[in-house]
Amino acid sequence: MTFIETGTFHGAGIKAALMTGFDRVVSIECVREFHDECSGRFASEIGEKKVELRLGDSAEELPAMVPSMKGPRLYWLDAHFQGVDGEFEAANCPLTAEIEAVIASRHPDDVIMIDDMRLLRRPAAWRGHKVEIDAVLGRLMNAYTDHVALFLDAANQSEHTRRDIFTLFPAHLAGQFFAKFPGGRDEAAIKAKAERELAATA
């Protein structure tokens, strides 16, 4: 399965995906500073073709790359304004366009995970966004009718981030999903460990 992330930031998602054992990791980032940082951090994995970093607007990059991909994908959708403007005309949160790209090239065994649900329900977040999150989730669930939806706790597990990750996965893969993500969380303990390790080496 391929792990596809939107919003590379400092690379915790990439590291967590590698630790989890994904065959391939692709991450899209619109801020060159973050892209370049992770290009150096994961130079070895990039050389081994385990990791691919793409610099650009995920609303354009996803529909350009996903149709040619084979097999199921796990999408970790976490692209939004991070306090630094990118060089692309990217939306403060491109989730709506990302979901359309996912649906257009859907595989029956795809897993879709959307981070920061608490902020997606606040139109003023990230300098303002235009995501109608209930409509987005409705589109997803109508497209993936044989999937199960859950709201999971974020890695930091604070009171504010409980049930902060929307997750949609195939009903017939429930056992594998919970084995890959211990405790039924997104990347919970795995991503938290990755973030600690990255902080220690920064």
mmCIF file of C-alpha atoms in Angstrom:
data_model
loop_
_atom_site.group_PDB
_atom_site.id
_atom_site.type_symbol
_atom_site.label_atom_id
_atom_site.label_comp_id
_atom_site.label_asym_id
_atom_site.label_seq_id
_atom_site.Cartn_x
_atom_site.Cartn_y
_atom_site.Cartn_z
ATOM 1 C CA MET A 1 0.000 0.000 0.000
ATOM 2 C CA THR A 2 1.211 3.516 -0.812
ATOM 3 C CA PHE A 3 1.090 6.245 1.843
ATOM 4 C CA ILE A 4 0.159 9.624 0.334
ATOM 5 C CA GLU A 5 0.436 12.710 2.503
ATOM 6 C CA THR A 6 -0.539 16.293 1.800
ATOM 7 C CA GLY A 7 1.320 18.762 4.001
ATOM 8 C CA THR A 8 4.862 17.462 4.591
ATOM 9 C CA PHE A 9 5.802 20.089 7.225
ATOM 10 C CA HIS A 10 8.822 18.748 9.191
ATOM 11 C CA GLY A 11 8.407 15.132 8.096
ATOM 12 C CA ALA A 12 6.780 13.403 11.078
ATOM 13 C CA GLY A 13 4.172 11.837 8.812
ATOM 14 C CA ILE A 14 6.853 10.455 6.486
ATOM 15 C CA LYS A 15 8.839 9.003 9.364
ATOM 16 C CA ALA A 16 5.729 7.463 10.910
ATOM 17 C CA ALA A 17 4.763 5.892 7.571
ATOM 18 C CA LEU A 18 8.238 4.406 7.157
ATOM 19 C CA MET A 19 8.153 3.072 10.723
ATOM 20 C CA THR A 20 4.746 1.541 10.037
ATOM 21 C CA GLY A 21 6.085 -0.333 7.009
ATOM 22 C CA PHE A 22 4.453 1.225 3.954
ATOM 23 C CA ASP A 23 5.880 0.085 0.614
ATOM 24 C CA ARG A 24 6.078 3.622 -0.726
ATOM 25 C CA VAL A 25 5.643 7.107 0.752
ATOM 26 C CA VAL A 26 4.694 10.196 -1.263
ATOM 27 C CA SER A 27 4.395 13.603 0.406
ATOM 28 C CA ILE A 28 3.313 16.922 -1.126
ATOM 29 C CA GLU A 29 4.306 20.320 0.279
ATOM 30 C CA CYS A 30 3.770 23.819 -1.124
ATOM 31 C CA VAL A 31 6.327 25.590 1.106
ATOM 32 C CA ARG A 32 9.863 25.199 -0.283
ATOM 33 C CA GLU A 33 11.410 25.622 3.180
ATOM 34 C CA PHE A 34 9.674 22.495 4.482
ATOM 35 C CA HIS A 35 10.192 20.588 1.237
ATOM 36 C CA ASP A 36 13.925 21.290 1.227
ATOM 37 C CA GLU A 37 14.245 20.415 4.924
ATOM 38 C CA CYS A 38 12.707 16.990 4.339
ATOM 39 C CA SER A 39 14.647 16.456 1.109
ATOM 40 C CA GLY A 40 17.783 16.515 3.248
ATOM 41 C CA ARG A 41 16.296 14.619 6.178
ATOM 42 C CA PHE A 42 15.100 11.714 4.010
ATOM 43 C CA ALA A 43 17.827 11.811 1.355
ATOM 44 C CA SER A 44 18.687 8.141 1.909
ATOM 45 C CA GLU A 45 15.071 6.965 1.577
ATOM 46 C CA ILE A 46 14.574 9.169 -1.482
ATOM 47 C CA GLY A 47 17.656 7.604 -3.064
ATOM 48 C CA GLU A 48 16.250 4.150 -2.335
ATOM 49 C CA LYS A 49 12.932 5.141 -3.987
ATOM 50 C CA LYS A 50 11.064 4.553 -0.721
ATOM 51 C CA VAL A 51 10.105 8.223 -0.410
ATOM 52 C CA GLU A 52 9.034 10.734 -3.044
ATOM 53 C CA LEU A 53 8.684 14.416 -2.162
ATOM 54 C CA ARG A 54 6.705 16.715 -4.424
ATOM 55 C CA LEU A 55 6.853 20.510 -4.232
ATOM 56 C CA GLY A 56 3.581 22.101 -5.259
ATOM 57 C CA ASP A 57 -0.097 22.677 -4.559
ATOM 58 C CA SER A 58 -1.725 19.401 -3.518
ATOM 59 C CA ALA A 59 -4.942 20.486 -5.251
ATOM 60 C CA GLU A 60 -2.976 20.171 -8.508
ATOM 61 C CA GLU A 61 -0.404 17.518 -7.600
ATOM 62 C CA LEU A 62 -2.867 14.862 -6.411
ATOM 63 C CA PRO A 63 -5.003 14.742 -9.582
ATOM 64 C CA ALA A 64 -1.819 14.766 -11.670
ATOM 65 C CA MET A 65 -0.178 11.776 -9.973
ATOM 66 C CA VAL A 66 -2.871 9.522 -8.508
ATOM 67 C CA PRO A 67 -4.488 8.233 -11.746
ATOM 68 C CA SER A 68 -1.272 6.453 -12.752
ATOM 69 C CA MET A 69 -0.806 4.734 -9.388
ATOM 70 C CA LYS A 70 -1.525 1.044 -8.975
ATOM 71 C CA GLY A 71 -3.075 -0.544 -5.910
ATOM 72 C CA PRO A 72 -4.672 0.951 -2.790
ATOM 73 C CA ARG A 73 -3.487 4.101 -1.049
ATOM 74 C CA LEU A 74 -3.669 5.452 2.471
ATOM 75 C CA TYR A 75 -4.286 9.189 2.205
ATOM 76 C CA TRP A 76 -3.205 11.366 5.121
ATOM 77 C CA LEU A 77 -4.750 14.752 4.269
ATOM 78 C CA ASP A 78 -3.195 17.482 6.399
ATOM 79 C CA ALA A 79 -2.436 20.372 4.022
ATOM 80 C CA HIS A 80 -3.251 23.818 5.382
ATOM 81 C CA PHE A 81 -1.666 27.185 6.128
ATOM 82 C CA GLN A 82 1.309 26.727 8.496
ATOM 83 C CA GLY A 83 2.275 30.343 9.139
ATOM 84 C CA VAL A 84 4.577 30.476 6.098
ATOM 85 C CA ASP A 85 3.326 31.420 2.638
ATOM 86 C CA GLY A 86 4.282 29.060 -0.163
ATOM 87 C CA GLU A 87 5.297 30.085 -3.665
ATOM 88 C CA PHE A 88 2.153 28.569 -5.172
ATOM 89 C CA GLU A 89 -1.375 29.986 -5.311
ATOM 90 C CA ALA A 90 -2.538 27.294 -2.905
ATOM 91 C CA ALA A 91 -5.719 27.586 -0.858
ATOM 92 C CA ASN A 92 -5.334 27.946 2.897
ATOM 93 C CA CYS A 93 -6.863 24.471 3.028
ATOM 94 C CA PRO A 94 -7.143 22.568 -0.313
ATOM 95 C CA LEU A 95 -9.126 19.653 1.153
ATOM 96 C CA THR A 96 -12.155 19.942 -1.155
ATOM 97 C CA ALA A 97 -10.020 19.639 -4.292
ATOM 98 C CA GLU A 98 -7.972 16.848 -2.721
ATOM 99 C CA ILE A 99 -11.102 14.803 -2.007
ATOM 100 C CA GLU A 100 -12.295 15.187 -5.592
ATOM 101 C CA ALA A 101 -8.937 13.822 -6.789
ATOM 102 C CA VAL A 102 -9.160 10.893 -4.369
ATOM 103 C CA ILE A 103 -12.686 10.005 -5.460
ATOM 104 C CA ALA A 104 -11.867 10.313 -9.173
ATOM 105 C CA SER A 105 -9.135 7.654 -8.873
ATOM 106 C CA ARG A 106 -10.531 5.608 -6.005
ATOM 107 C CA HIS A 107 -9.491 2.050 -5.272
ATOM 108 C CA PRO A 108 -11.866 -0.185 -3.266
ATOM 109 C CA ASP A 109 -9.209 -0.707 -0.580
ATOM 110 C CA ASP A 110 -8.239 2.957 -0.103
ATOM 111 C CA VAL A 111 -8.012 4.395 3.411
ATOM 112 C CA ILE A 112 -8.669 8.132 3.843
ATOM 113 C CA MET A 113 -7.619 10.030 6.959
ATOM 114 C CA ILE A 114 -8.334 13.745 7.449
ATOM 115 C CA ASP A 115 -6.516 15.530 10.260
ATOM 116 C CA ASP A 116 -7.574 18.618 12.267
ATOM 117 C CA MET A 117 -11.320 18.087 12.198
ATOM 118 C CA ARG A 118 -11.781 20.582 15.049
ATOM 119 C CA LEU A 119 -10.287 23.331 12.859
ATOM 120 C CA LEU A 120 -12.073 22.268 9.695
ATOM 121 C CA ARG A 121 -15.296 23.010 11.556
ATOM 122 C CA ARG A 122 -14.068 26.575 12.191
ATOM 123 C CA PRO A 123 -14.191 28.696 8.992
ATOM 124 C CA ALA A 124 -11.854 31.285 10.556
ATOM 125 C CA ALA A 125 -9.018 28.774 11.055
ATOM 126 C CA TRP A 126 -5.802 29.070 8.979
ATOM 127 C CA ARG A 127 -6.558 32.686 8.014
ATOM 128 C CA GLY A 128 -9.943 31.560 6.783
ATOM 129 C CA HIS A 129 -10.887 28.532 4.656
ATOM 130 C CA LYS A 130 -13.850 27.617 2.478
ATOM 131 C CA VAL A 131 -14.090 23.913 3.224
ATOM 132 C CA GLU A 132 -17.666 22.775 3.867
ATOM 133 C CA ILE A 133 -16.549 19.795 5.878
ATOM 134 C CA ASP A 134 -19.924 18.072 6.266
ATOM 135 C CA ALA A 135 -20.400 18.161 2.495
ATOM 136 C CA VAL A 136 -16.868 16.822 1.983
ATOM 137 C CA LEU A 137 -17.447 13.898 4.332
ATOM 138 C CA GLY A 138 -20.768 13.187 2.673
ATOM 139 C CA ARG A 139 -19.098 13.059 -0.759
ATOM 140 C CA LEU A 140 -16.508 10.623 0.555
ATOM 141 C CA MET A 141 -18.959 8.275 2.219
ATOM 142 C CA ASN A 142 -21.223 8.255 -0.839
ATOM 143 C CA ALA A 143 -18.233 7.328 -3.007
ATOM 144 C CA TYR A 144 -16.895 4.634 -0.655
ATOM 145 C CA THR A 145 -20.124 2.903 0.319
ATOM 146 C CA ASP A 146 -18.401 -0.261 1.587
ATOM 147 C CA HIS A 147 -16.186 1.662 4.020
ATOM 148 C CA VAL A 148 -16.473 2.306 7.757
ATOM 149 C CA ALA A 149 -16.052 5.812 9.231
ATOM 150 C CA LEU A 150 -14.466 6.582 12.598
ATOM 151 C CA PHE A 151 -13.280 9.676 14.428
ATOM 152 C CA LEU A 152 -9.944 8.968 16.115
ATOM 153 C CA ASP A 153 -7.835 10.821 18.662
ATOM 154 C CA ALA A 154 -4.789 12.785 17.489
ATOM 155 C CA ALA A 155 -1.246 11.738 18.407
ATOM 156 C CA ASN A 156 -0.883 14.252 21.234
ATOM 157 C CA GLN A 157 -4.176 13.035 22.738
ATOM 158 C CA SER A 158 -5.028 16.339 24.395
ATOM 159 C CA GLU A 159 -8.582 17.243 25.325
ATOM 160 C CA HIS A 160 -8.740 19.560 22.296
ATOM 161 C CA THR A 161 -7.698 16.885 19.818
ATOM 162 C CA ARG A 162 -9.925 14.021 20.840
ATOM 163 C CA ARG A 163 -11.753 12.575 17.839
ATOM 164 C CA ASP A 164 -9.783 14.990 15.665
ATOM 165 C CA ILE A 165 -9.067 12.620 12.773
ATOM 166 C CA PHE A 166 -11.762 11.435 10.400
ATOM 167 C CA THR A 167 -10.908 7.960 9.110
ATOM 168 C CA LEU A 168 -12.625 5.990 6.347
ATOM 169 C CA PHE A 169 -11.461 2.430 5.686
ATOM 170 C CA PRO A 170 -12.796 -0.738 3.990
ATOM 171 C CA ALA A 171 -15.046 -2.773 6.257
ATOM 172 C CA HIS A 172 -13.390 -6.046 5.162
ATOM 173 C CA LEU A 173 -9.951 -4.715 6.169
ATOM 174 C CA ALA A 174 -10.923 -3.667 9.691
ATOM 175 C CA GLY A 175 -8.666 -6.256 11.324
ATOM 176 C CA GLN A 176 -5.636 -5.207 9.268
ATOM 177 C CA PHE A 177 -6.340 -1.523 9.890
ATOM 178 C CA PHE A 178 -6.370 -1.876 13.658
ATOM 179 C CA ALA A 179 -3.267 -4.079 13.570
ATOM 180 C CA LYS A 180 -1.365 -1.468 11.556
ATOM 181 C CA PHE A 181 -2.570 1.395 13.767
ATOM 182 C CA PRO A 182 -2.284 0.160 17.382
ATOM 183 C CA GLY A 183 -5.160 0.987 19.661
ATOM 184 C CA GLY A 184 -7.341 2.003 16.730
ATOM 185 C CA ARG A 185 -5.739 5.426 16.454
ATOM 186 C CA ASP A 186 -4.534 7.084 13.248
ATOM 187 C CA GLU A 187 -0.777 6.977 13.613
ATOM 188 C CA ALA A 188 -1.087 7.809 17.292
ATOM 189 C CA ALA A 189 1.810 6.250 19.196
ATOM 190 C CA ILE A 190 3.807 5.776 15.992
ATOM 191 C CA LYS A 191 3.535 9.386 14.896
ATOM 192 C CA ALA A 192 4.175 10.708 18.398
ATOM 193 C CA LYS A 193 7.380 8.637 18.541
ATOM 194 C CA ALA A 194 8.398 9.921 15.104
ATOM 195 C CA GLU A 195 7.885 13.515 16.186
ATOM 196 C CA ARG A 196 10.037 12.970 19.299
ATOM 197 C CA GLU A 197 12.826 11.417 17.265
ATOM 198 C CA LEU A 198 12.764 14.225 14.717
ATOM 199 C CA ALA A 199 12.889 16.824 17.492
ATOM 200 C CA ALA A 200 15.885 15.066 19.023
ATOM 201 C CA THR A 201 17.816 15.192 15.749
ATOM 202 C CA ALA A 202 16.821 18.711 14.683
#
